[in-house]
Tab-separated table of C-alpha atoms in Angstrom:
chain	number	residue	atom	x	y	z
A	1	GLN	CA	10.734	-35.510	-8.122
A	2	ASN	CA	9.005	-38.904	-8.165
A	3	TYR	CA	8.352	-38.549	-11.884
A	4	LEU	CA	12.020	-37.864	-12.585
A	5	ASP	CA	13.145	-40.702	-10.331
A	6	ASN	CA	10.781	-43.207	-11.914
A	7	PHE	CA	10.867	-42.273	-15.598
A	8	TRP	CA	14.089	-40.326	-16.167
A	9	PRO	CA	16.621	-41.486	-13.562
A	10	ASP	CA	19.594	-40.942	-15.905
A	11	LEU	CA	18.611	-37.484	-17.138
A	12	LYS	CA	21.077	-35.334	-15.208
A	13	ALA	CA	20.030	-32.007	-16.779
A	14	ALA	CA	16.402	-32.476	-15.704
A	15	ARG	CA	17.491	-33.333	-12.159
A	16	GLU	CA	19.680	-30.210	-12.014
A	17	LEU	CA	16.813	-28.056	-13.296
A	18	PHE	CA	14.436	-29.548	-10.731
A	19	ASP	CA	16.920	-28.915	-7.914
A	20	SER	CA	17.410	-25.334	-9.097
A	21	ILE	CA	13.658	-24.686	-9.155
A	22	LEU	CA	13.263	-26.246	-5.724
A	23	GLN	CA	16.052	-24.051	-4.305
A	24	ALA	CA	14.578	-20.875	-5.843
A	25	ARG	CA	11.161	-21.725	-4.409
A	26	HIS	CA	12.671	-22.318	-0.982
A	27	GLU	CA	14.521	-18.973	-1.108
A	28	ARG	CA	11.323	-17.160	-2.128
A	29	GLU	CA	9.452	-18.702	0.817
A	30	ILE	CA	12.187	-17.546	3.212
A	31	GLU	CA	12.096	-14.007	1.769
A	32	SER	CA	8.309	-13.954	2.063
A	33	GLN	CA	8.524	-14.935	5.730
A	34	GLU	CA	11.159	-12.269	6.371
A	35	ASN	CA	8.946	-9.649	4.690
A	36	ASN	CA	5.837	-10.683	6.674
A	37	GLY	CA	4.170	-12.181	3.608
A	38	LYS	CA	4.768	-9.169	1.353
A	39	GLU	CA	6.054	-10.012	-2.094
A	40	TYR	CA	8.341	-6.984	-2.144
A	41	PRO	CA	9.916	-5.368	0.902
A	42	GLU	CA	9.076	-1.734	1.573
A	43	HIS	CA	11.879	0.610	0.621
A	44	LEU	CA	11.006	3.426	3.007
A	45	PRO	CA	8.788	3.455	6.081
A	46	LYS	CA	5.277	4.790	5.523
A	47	GLU	CA	5.885	7.739	7.855
A	48	VAL	CA	8.935	8.847	5.855
A	49	LEU	CA	6.972	8.670	2.599
A	50	GLU	CA	4.029	10.634	3.996
A	51	ALA	CA	6.334	13.341	5.370
A	52	GLY	CA	8.204	13.461	2.056
A	53	ILE	CA	4.983	13.907	0.106
A	54	LYS	CA	3.837	16.707	2.419
A	55	SER	CA	7.198	18.486	2.172
A	56	GLY	CA	7.327	18.162	-1.614
A	57	ARG	CA	10.388	15.929	-1.631
A	58	TYR	CA	8.338	13.036	-3.045
A	59	MET	CA	5.397	13.062	-5.419
A	60	GLN	CA	2.381	10.801	-5.291
A	61	GLY	CA	0.691	9.389	-8.345
A	62	THR	CA	-0.901	6.415	-10.025
A	63	LEU	CA	1.211	3.847	-11.845
A	64	ASN	CA	-0.172	2.982	-15.262
A	65	VAL	CA	1.262	-0.059	-17.036
A	66	ASN	CA	0.562	-0.976	-20.644
A	67	LYS	CA	-1.054	-4.411	-20.405
A	68	HIS	CA	0.286	-5.404	-23.819
A	69	ARG	CA	3.857	-4.190	-23.219
A	70	ALA	CA	4.095	-4.367	-19.440
A	71	GLN	CA	7.855	-4.908	-19.334
A	72	LEU	CA	8.522	-1.998	-21.672
A	73	GLU	CA	5.924	0.684	-21.144
A	74	ALA	CA	4.633	2.336	-17.984
A	75	PHE	CA	4.231	5.834	-16.555
A	76	VAL	CA	3.160	7.563	-13.358
A	77	ARG	CA	0.270	9.992	-13.529
A	78	LEU	CA	0.819	12.604	-10.844
A	79	GLN	CA	-2.157	13.708	-8.801
A	80	GLY	CA	-3.255	17.179	-9.837
A	81	PHE	CA	-1.308	17.131	-13.109
A	82	GLY	CA	-2.566	16.290	-16.541
A	83	SER	CA	-6.247	16.286	-15.661
A	84	LYS	CA	-8.799	17.829	-17.991
A	85	GLU	CA	-10.016	20.164	-15.265
A	86	THR	CA	-8.624	23.684	-15.260
A	87	GLY	CA	-8.199	25.296	-11.931
């Protein structure tokens, strides 16, 4: 803010961008406090998930994300499926 005030006082677009970034940061801090420091809120309580896994309603697995195409390519490897072991 000091930089903009001192060197670019007439640059309205930069001021608007700075204010937007500041507001987004403030909103993220509020959300973090509301979620007890967690970046993402939990969707279902842990007990519900555990019961759902035991009943077969939900499946548990490992999320694998392509590090080179993270926004486009990911899959979940289910526990007990797709392993090389034959049972």
